[in-house]
Short mmCIF file of C-alpha atoms in Angstrom, two decimals:
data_model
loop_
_atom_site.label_atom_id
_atom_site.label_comp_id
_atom_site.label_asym_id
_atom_site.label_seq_id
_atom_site.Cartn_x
_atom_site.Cartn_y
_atom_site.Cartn_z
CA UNK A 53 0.00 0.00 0.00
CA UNK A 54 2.51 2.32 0.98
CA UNK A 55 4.68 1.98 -2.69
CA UNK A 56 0.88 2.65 -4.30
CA UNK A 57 0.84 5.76 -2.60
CA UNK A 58 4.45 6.78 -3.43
CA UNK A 59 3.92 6.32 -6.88
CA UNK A 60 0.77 8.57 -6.35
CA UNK A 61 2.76 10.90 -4.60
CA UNK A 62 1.42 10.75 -1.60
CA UNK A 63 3.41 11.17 1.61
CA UNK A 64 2.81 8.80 4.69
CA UNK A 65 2.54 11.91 7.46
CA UNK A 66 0.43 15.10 6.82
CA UNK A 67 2.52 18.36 6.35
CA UNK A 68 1.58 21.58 7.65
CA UNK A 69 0.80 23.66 4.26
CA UNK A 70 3.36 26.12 2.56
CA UNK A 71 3.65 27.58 -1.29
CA UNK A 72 4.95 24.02 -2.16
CA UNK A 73 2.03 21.94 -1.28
CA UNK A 74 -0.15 24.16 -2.42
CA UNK A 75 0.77 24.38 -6.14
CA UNK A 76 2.02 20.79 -6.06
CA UNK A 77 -1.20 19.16 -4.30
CA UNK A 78 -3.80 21.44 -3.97
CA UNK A 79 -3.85 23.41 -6.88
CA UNK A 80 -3.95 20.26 -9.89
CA UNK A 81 -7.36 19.45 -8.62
CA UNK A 82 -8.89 22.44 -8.44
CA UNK A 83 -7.63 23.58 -11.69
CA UNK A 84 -9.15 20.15 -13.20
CA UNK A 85 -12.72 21.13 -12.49
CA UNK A 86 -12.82 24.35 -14.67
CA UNK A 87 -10.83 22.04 -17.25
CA UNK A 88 -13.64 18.81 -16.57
CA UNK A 89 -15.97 21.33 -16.65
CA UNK A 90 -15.04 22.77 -19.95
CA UNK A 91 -15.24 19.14 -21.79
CA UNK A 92 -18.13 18.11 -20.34
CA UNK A 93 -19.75 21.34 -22.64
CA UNK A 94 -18.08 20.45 -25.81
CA UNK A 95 -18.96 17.85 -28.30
CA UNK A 96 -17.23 14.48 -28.53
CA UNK A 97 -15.24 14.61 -24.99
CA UNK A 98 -16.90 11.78 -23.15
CA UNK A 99 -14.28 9.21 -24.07
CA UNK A 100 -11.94 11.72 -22.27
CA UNK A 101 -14.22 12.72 -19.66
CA UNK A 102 -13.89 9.04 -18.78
CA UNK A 103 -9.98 8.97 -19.18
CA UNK A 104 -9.60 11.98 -16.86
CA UNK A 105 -11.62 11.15 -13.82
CA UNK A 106 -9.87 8.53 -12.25
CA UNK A 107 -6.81 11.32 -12.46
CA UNK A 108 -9.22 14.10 -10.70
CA UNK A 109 -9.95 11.76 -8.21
CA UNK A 110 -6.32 10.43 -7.29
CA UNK A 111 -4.99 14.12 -7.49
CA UNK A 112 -8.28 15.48 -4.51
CA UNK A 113 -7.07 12.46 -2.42
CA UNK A 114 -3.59 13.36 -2.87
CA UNK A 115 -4.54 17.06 -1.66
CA UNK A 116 -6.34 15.71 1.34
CA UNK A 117 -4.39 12.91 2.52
CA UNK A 118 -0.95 14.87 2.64
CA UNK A 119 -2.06 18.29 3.90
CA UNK A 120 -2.87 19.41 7.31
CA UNK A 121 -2.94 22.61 8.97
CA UNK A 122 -4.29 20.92 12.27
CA UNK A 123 -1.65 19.20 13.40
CA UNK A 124 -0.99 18.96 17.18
CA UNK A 125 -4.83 20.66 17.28
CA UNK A 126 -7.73 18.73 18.63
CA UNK A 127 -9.90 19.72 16.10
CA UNK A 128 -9.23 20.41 12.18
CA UNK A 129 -8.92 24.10 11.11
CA UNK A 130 -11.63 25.86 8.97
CA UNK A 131 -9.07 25.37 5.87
CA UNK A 132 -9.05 21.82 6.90
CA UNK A 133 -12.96 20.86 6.60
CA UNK A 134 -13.54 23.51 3.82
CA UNK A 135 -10.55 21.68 2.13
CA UNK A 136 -12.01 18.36 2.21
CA UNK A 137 -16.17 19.28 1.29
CA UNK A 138 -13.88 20.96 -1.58
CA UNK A 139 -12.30 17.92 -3.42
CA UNK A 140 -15.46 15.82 -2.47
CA UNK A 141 -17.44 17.96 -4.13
CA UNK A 142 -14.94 18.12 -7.61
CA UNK A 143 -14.85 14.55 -7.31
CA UNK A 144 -18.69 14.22 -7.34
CA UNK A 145 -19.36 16.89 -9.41
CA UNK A 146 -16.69 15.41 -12.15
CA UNK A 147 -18.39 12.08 -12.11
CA UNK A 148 -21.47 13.45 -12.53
CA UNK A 149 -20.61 15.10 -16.26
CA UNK A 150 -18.58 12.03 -16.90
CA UNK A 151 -21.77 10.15 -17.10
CA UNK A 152 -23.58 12.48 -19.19
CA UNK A 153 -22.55 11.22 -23.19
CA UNK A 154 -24.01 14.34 -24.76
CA UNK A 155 -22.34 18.00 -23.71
CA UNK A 156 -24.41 19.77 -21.28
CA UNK A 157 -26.32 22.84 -22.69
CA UNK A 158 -27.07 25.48 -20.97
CA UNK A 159 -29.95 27.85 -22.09
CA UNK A 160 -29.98 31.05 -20.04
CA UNK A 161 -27.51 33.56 -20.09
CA UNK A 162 -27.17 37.13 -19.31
CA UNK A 163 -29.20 39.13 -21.33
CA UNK A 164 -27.34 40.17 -24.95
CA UNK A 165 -24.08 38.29 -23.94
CA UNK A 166 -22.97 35.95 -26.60
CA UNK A 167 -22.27 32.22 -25.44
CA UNK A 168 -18.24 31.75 -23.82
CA UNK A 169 -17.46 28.38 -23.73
CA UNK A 170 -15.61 30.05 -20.33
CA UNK A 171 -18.31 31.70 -19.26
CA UNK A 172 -20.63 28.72 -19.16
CA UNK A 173 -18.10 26.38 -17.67
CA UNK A 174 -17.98 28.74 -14.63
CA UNK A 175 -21.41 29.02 -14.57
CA UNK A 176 -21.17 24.79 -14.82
CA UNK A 177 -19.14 24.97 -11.88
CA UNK A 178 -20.95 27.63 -9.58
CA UNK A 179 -24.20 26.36 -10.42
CA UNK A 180 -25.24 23.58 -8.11
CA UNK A 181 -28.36 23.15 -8.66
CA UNK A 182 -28.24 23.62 -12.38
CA UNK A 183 -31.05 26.32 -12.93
CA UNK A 184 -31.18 27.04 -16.61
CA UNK A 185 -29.33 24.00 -17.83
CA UNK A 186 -30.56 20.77 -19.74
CA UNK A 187 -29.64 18.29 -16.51
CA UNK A 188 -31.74 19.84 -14.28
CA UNK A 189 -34.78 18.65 -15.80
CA UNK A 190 -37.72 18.48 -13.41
CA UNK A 191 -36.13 21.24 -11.09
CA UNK A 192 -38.54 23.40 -8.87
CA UNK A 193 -37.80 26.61 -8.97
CA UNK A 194 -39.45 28.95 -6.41
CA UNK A 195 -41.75 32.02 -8.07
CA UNK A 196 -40.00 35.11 -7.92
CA UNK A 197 -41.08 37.61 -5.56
CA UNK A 198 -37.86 39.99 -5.35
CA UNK A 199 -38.11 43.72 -7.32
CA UNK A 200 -36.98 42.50 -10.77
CA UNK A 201 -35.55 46.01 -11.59
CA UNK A 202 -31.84 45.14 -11.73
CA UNK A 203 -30.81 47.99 -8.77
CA UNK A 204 -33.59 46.99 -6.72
CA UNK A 205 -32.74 43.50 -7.04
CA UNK A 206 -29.27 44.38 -5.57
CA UNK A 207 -30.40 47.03 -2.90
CA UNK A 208 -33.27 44.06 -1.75
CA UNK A 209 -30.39 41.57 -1.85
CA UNK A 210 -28.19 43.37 -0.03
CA UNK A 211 -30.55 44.06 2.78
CA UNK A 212 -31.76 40.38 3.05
CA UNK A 213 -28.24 39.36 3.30
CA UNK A 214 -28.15 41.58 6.26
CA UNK A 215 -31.38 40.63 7.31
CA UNK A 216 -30.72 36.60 7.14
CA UNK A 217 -26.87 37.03 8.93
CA UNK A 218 -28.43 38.94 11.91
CA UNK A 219 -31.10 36.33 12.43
CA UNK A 220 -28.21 33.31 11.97
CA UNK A 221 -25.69 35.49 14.70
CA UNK A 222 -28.94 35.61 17.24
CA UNK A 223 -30.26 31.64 16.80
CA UNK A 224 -26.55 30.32 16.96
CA UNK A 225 -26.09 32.79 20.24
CA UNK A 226 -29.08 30.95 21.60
CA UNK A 227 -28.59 27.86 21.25
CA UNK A 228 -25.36 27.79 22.17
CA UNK A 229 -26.14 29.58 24.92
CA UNK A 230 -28.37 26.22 26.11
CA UNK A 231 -25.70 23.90 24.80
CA UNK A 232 -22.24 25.29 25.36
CA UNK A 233 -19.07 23.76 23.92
CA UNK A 234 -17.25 21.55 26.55
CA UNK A 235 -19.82 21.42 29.15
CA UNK A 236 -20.60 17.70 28.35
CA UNK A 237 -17.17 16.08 29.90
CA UNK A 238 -17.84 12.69 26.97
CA UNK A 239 -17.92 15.57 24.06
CA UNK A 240 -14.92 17.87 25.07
CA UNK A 241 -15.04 19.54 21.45
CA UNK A 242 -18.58 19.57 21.02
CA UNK A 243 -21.89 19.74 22.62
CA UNK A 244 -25.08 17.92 22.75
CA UNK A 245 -28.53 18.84 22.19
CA UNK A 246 -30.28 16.35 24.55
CA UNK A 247 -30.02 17.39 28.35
CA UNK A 248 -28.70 14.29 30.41
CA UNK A 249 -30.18 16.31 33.71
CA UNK A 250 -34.31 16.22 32.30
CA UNK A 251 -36.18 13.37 32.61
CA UNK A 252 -36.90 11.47 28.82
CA UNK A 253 -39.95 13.77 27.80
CA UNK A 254 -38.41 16.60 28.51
CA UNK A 255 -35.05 16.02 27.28
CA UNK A 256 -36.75 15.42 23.81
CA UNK A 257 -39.05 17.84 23.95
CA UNK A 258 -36.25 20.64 24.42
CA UNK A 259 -34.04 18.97 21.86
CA UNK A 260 -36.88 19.33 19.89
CA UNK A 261 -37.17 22.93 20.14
CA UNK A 262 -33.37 23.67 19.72
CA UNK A 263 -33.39 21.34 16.84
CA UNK A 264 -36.18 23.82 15.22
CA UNK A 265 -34.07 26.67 16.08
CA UNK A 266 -30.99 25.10 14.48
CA UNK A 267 -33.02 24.34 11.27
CA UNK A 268 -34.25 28.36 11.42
CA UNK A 269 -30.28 28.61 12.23
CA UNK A 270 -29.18 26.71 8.88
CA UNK A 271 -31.81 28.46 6.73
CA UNK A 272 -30.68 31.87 7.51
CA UNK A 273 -26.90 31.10 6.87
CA UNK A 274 -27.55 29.19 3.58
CA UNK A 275 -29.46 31.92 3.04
CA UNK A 276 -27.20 34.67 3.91
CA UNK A 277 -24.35 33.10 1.70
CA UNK A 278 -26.38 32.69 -1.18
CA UNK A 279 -27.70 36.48 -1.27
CA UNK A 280 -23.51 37.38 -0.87
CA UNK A 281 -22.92 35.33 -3.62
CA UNK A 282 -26.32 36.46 -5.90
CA UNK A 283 -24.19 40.13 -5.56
CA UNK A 284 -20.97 39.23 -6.70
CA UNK A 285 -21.99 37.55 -9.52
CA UNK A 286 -24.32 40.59 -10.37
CA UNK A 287 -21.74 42.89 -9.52
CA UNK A 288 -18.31 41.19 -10.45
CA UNK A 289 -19.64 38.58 -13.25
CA UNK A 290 -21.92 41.16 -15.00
CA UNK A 291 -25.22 38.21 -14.63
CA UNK A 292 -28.75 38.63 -14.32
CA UNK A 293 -31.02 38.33 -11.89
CA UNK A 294 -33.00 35.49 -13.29
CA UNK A 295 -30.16 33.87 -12.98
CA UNK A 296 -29.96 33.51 -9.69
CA UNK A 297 -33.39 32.86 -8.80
CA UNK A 298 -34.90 32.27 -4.88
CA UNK A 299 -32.98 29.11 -2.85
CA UNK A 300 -35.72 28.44 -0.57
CA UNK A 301 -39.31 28.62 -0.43
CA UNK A 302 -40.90 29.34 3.08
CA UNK A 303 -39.66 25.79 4.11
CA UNK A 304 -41.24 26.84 7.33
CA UNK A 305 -44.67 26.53 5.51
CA UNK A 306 -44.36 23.07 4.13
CA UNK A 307 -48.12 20.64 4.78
CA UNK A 308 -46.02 17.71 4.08
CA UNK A 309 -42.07 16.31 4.08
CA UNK A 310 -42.63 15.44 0.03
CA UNK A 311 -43.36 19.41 -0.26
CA UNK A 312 -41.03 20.75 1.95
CA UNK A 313 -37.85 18.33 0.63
CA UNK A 314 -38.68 18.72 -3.08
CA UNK A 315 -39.97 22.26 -3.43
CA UNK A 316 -39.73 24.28 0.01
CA UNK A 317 -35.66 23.77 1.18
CA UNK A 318 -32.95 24.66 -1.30
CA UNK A 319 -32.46 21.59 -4.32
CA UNK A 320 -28.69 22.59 -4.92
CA UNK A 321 -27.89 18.72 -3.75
CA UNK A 322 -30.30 17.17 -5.90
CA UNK A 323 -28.56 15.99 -9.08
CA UNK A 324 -26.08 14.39 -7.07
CA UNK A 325 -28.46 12.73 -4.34
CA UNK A 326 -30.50 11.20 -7.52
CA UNK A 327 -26.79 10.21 -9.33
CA UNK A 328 -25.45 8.84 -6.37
CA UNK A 329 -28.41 7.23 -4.93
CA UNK A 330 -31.78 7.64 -5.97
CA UNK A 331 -31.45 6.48 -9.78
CA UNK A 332 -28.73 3.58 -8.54
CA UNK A 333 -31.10 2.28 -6.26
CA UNK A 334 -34.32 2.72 -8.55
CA UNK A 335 -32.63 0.38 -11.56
CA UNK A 336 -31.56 -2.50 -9.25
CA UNK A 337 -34.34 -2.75 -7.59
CA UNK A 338 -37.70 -3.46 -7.87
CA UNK A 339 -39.23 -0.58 -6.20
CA UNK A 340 -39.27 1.99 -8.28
CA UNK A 341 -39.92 5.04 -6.72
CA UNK A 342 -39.33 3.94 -3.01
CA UNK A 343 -36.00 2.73 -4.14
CA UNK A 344 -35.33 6.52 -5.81
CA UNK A 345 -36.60 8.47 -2.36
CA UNK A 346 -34.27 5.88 -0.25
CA UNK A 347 -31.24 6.16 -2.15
CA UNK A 348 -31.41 10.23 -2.38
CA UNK A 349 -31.73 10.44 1.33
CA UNK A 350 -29.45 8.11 1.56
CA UNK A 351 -27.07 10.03 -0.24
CA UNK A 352 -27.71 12.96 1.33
CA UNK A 353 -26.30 10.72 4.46
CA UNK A 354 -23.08 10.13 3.12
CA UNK A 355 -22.54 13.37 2.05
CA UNK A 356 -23.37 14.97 5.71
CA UNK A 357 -21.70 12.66 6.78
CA UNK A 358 -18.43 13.68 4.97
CA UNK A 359 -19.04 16.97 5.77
CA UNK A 360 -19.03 15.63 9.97
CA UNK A 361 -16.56 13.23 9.45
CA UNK A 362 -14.10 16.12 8.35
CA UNK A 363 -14.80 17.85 11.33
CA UNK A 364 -14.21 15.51 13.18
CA UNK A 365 -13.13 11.81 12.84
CA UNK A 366 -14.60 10.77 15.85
CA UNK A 367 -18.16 11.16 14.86
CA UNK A 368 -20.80 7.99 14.27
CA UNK A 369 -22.01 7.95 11.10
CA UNK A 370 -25.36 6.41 12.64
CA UNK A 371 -26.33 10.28 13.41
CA UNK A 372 -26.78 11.21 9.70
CA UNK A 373 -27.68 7.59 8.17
CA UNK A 374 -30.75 6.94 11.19
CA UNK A 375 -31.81 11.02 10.50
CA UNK A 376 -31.96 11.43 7.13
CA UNK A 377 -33.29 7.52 6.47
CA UNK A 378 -36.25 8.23 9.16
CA UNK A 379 -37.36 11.37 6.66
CA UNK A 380 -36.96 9.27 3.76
CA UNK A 381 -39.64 6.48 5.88
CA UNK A 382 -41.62 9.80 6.27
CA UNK A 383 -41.98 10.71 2.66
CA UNK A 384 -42.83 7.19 1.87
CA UNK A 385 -45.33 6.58 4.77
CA UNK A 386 -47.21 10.10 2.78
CA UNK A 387 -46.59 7.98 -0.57
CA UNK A 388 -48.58 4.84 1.20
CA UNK A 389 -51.62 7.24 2.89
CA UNK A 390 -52.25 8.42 -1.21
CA UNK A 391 -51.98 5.27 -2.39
CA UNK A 392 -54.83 3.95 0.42
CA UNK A 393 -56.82 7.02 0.64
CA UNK A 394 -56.71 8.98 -2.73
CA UNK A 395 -55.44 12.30 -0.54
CA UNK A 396 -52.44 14.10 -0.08
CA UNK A 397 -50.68 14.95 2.49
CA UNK A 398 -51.64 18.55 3.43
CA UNK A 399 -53.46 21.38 5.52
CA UNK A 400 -52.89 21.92 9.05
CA UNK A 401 -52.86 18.41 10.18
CA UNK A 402 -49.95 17.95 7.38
CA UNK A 403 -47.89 21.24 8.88
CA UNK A 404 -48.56 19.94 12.29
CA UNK A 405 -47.20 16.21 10.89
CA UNK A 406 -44.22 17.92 9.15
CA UNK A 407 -42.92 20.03 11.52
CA UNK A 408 -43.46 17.37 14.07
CA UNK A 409 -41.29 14.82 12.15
CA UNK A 410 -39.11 17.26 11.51
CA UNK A 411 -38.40 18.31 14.94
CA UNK A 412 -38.22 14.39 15.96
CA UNK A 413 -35.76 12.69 13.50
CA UNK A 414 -33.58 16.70 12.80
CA UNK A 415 -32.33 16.25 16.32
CA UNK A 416 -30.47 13.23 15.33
CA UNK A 417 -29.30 15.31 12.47
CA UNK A 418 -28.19 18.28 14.67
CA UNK A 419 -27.22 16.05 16.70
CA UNK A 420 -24.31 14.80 14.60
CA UNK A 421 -23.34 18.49 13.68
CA UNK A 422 -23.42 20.06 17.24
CA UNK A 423 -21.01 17.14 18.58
CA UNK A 424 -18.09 18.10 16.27
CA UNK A 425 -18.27 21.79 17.63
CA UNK A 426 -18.67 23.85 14.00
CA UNK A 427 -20.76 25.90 15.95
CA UNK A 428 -18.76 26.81 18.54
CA UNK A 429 -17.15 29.82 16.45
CA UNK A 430 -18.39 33.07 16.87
CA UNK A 431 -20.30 35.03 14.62
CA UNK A 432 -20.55 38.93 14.09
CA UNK A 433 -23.80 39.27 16.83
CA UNK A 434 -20.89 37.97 18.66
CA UNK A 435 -19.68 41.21 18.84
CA UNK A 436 -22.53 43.37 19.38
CA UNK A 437 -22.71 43.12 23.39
CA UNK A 438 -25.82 44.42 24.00
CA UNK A 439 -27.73 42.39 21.25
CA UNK A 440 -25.39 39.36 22.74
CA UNK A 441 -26.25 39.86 26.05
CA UNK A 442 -30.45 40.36 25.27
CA UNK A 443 -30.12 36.66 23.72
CA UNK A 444 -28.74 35.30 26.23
CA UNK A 445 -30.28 36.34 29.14
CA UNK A 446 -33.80 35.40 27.18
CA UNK A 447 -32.39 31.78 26.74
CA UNK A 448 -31.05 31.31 30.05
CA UNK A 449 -34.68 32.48 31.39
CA UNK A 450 -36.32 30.14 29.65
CA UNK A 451 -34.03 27.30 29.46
CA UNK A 452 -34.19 28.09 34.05
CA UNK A 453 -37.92 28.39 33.71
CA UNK A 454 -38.30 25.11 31.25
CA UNK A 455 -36.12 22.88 33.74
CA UNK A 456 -38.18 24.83 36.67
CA UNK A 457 -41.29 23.55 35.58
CA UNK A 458 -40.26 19.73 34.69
CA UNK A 459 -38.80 19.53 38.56
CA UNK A 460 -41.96 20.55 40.13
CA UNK A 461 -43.90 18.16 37.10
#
């Protein structure tokens, strides 16, 4: 094994990173997306599309296996994790136009901009979700409601990032307020969501609650980041606003888990959930369309569970698989009730439902995410005392009053 990976170039112990290991490990992959990403929109490639992805993939291993700017840290550096989700995501990504035989087309551009082969294999590579491309067929896109005048657009999208950062700085404040890093002696890096001091309905009822928080938590960062990014392209890249249509819509309005997984949270993991799992799973098996809604959210597992794993190695993979497989038993338990009944899901019985499943099978979820510590970084309310302060003295009431009540229950 070891002559394998000195062939490959790979070293045995990590290095702490310098100019040299950055152009000679880091850089090859990352300059092979634009360069997969350029064949996989230009006629007769896919023999070398084939040819070249086994040489992506080495080269993203070789970055991650011989770099580390962690060492002698208990816990990896940001440039670490964001390192890793990185050459994952080139190596999924790659494999993804690998498999497609035809060149992708993409059909909206910036208005009266002539078609750039570079142009559109940026886009290729930005563009997660692929809105206005051919292999995003079936996409939902969420109905515009922004101003559509272009400064308006900007001004609005500027203020929502604002808007969605604030909110993010105040829920993380909170709930890390009831669940601070280090206080659970078993999870020195981390935390826990489930109180060991309540009794077993209460501890899941306020995991519950924080887990709703944390999903409120997660919306407004995604959120946040994707309004930054909607203003550099506008601004920098020259795009339109069409192009960067909404990521979310009112998730927190979903009447069922179908609606609120297909339509209502952002899609930008779809393609590869359905590459990597759902379509896989749907031709060797016999089930169809239970086989394509298990092997998306199964998927989705593995890739959150990357995404832990590179925070920290430490963390059971149970968290993600059991959490995202009991929503994929929720979606098909809605499949079964149309199939018997003739109805769908829906209504205030189906919000109640959702949000209730939700809340129940997220915590394992957040759960996973909250033990590796990511959130125990600060954030710009951080920094704003008296808005700091307001949080948490609200949290610490109620978290005093909620454990108040449950010893005199």
């Amino acid at each position: 094994m070891s002559a394998i990976l000195g062939v490959l170039g790979i070293t045995s112990t990590k290095r702490p990173v310098d100019v040299l290991i950055v152009v000679s490990y880091i850089l090859p992959p990352i300059l092979c997306y634009p360069l997969v990403a350029v064949l996989a929109i230009t006629p007769r490639t896919h023999a070398i599309r084939v040819a070249i992805w086994p040489i992506v993939t080495l080269l993203a291993l070789r970055a991650v296996v011989s770099e580390n700017v962690s060492i002698g840290k208990s816990r990896p550096e940001a440039f670490d994790t964001a390192l890793r989700i990185l050459m994952f995501t080139i190596v999924v990504r790659t494999f993804e136009w690998t498999l497609a035989k035809e060149p992708l087309v993409r059909h909206l551009r910036p208005a009266n901009r002539a078609p750039s082969t570079l142009m559109d294999a940026l886009d290729l590579i930005s563009n997660l979700r692929g809105h206005g491309w051919n292999w995003s067929r079936g996409l939902y896109v969420p109905r515009e409601t922004r101003p559509t005048h272009r400064t308006l657009f900007l001004v609005y999208t500027c203020l929502s990032t604002i808007a969605h950062a604030s909110l993010f700085g105040i829920l993380h404040r909170a709930i890390l307020t009831c669940c601070p890093v280090g206080a659970i002696v078993a999870i020195p890096d981390g935390s826990t969501l489930f109180d060991p001091t309540l009794p077993f309905p209460a501890r899941y009822l306020r995991s519950s609650i924080l887990t709703l928080c944390a999903g409120f938590m997660s919306y407004a960062m995604l959120q946040a980041g994707y309004d930054a990014c909607t203003v550099l392209a506008l601004v920098v890249l020259g795009q339109d606003p069409a192009q960067w249509p909404p990521a979310f819509d009112a998730p927190w309005r979903a009447t069922s888990l179908s609606v609120f997984w297909s339509r209502r949270w952002h899609q930008w993991g779809r393609q590869t959930f359905l590459v990597f799992g759902g379509y896989p799973l749907a031709a060797v098996t016999v089930f169809g369309r239970l086989g394509m809604v298990i092997g998306a959210f199964m998927a989705s597992a593995a890739l959150h569970d990357v995404m832990i794993l590179s925070l920290d190695s430490r963390i059971e993979m149970w968290w993600m698989v059991v959490g995202f497989g009991m929503m994929a038993f929720g979606v098909l338990i809605e499949n079964a009730f149309r199939e018997v009944t003739g109805w769908r899901v829906g209504g205030v019985v189906g919000w109640i439902w959702t949000m209730t499943w939700l809340a129940l099978w997220g915590s394992l979820i957040m759960e996973g995410f909250w033990r590796t510590g990511i959130f125990g970084y600060g954030t710009l309310i951080d920094w704003v005392s008296p808005v700091r302060v307001l949080v948490e003295r609200l949290v610490v009431d109620f978290d005093g009053w909620f454990h108040a009540i449950e010893r005199e229950g």
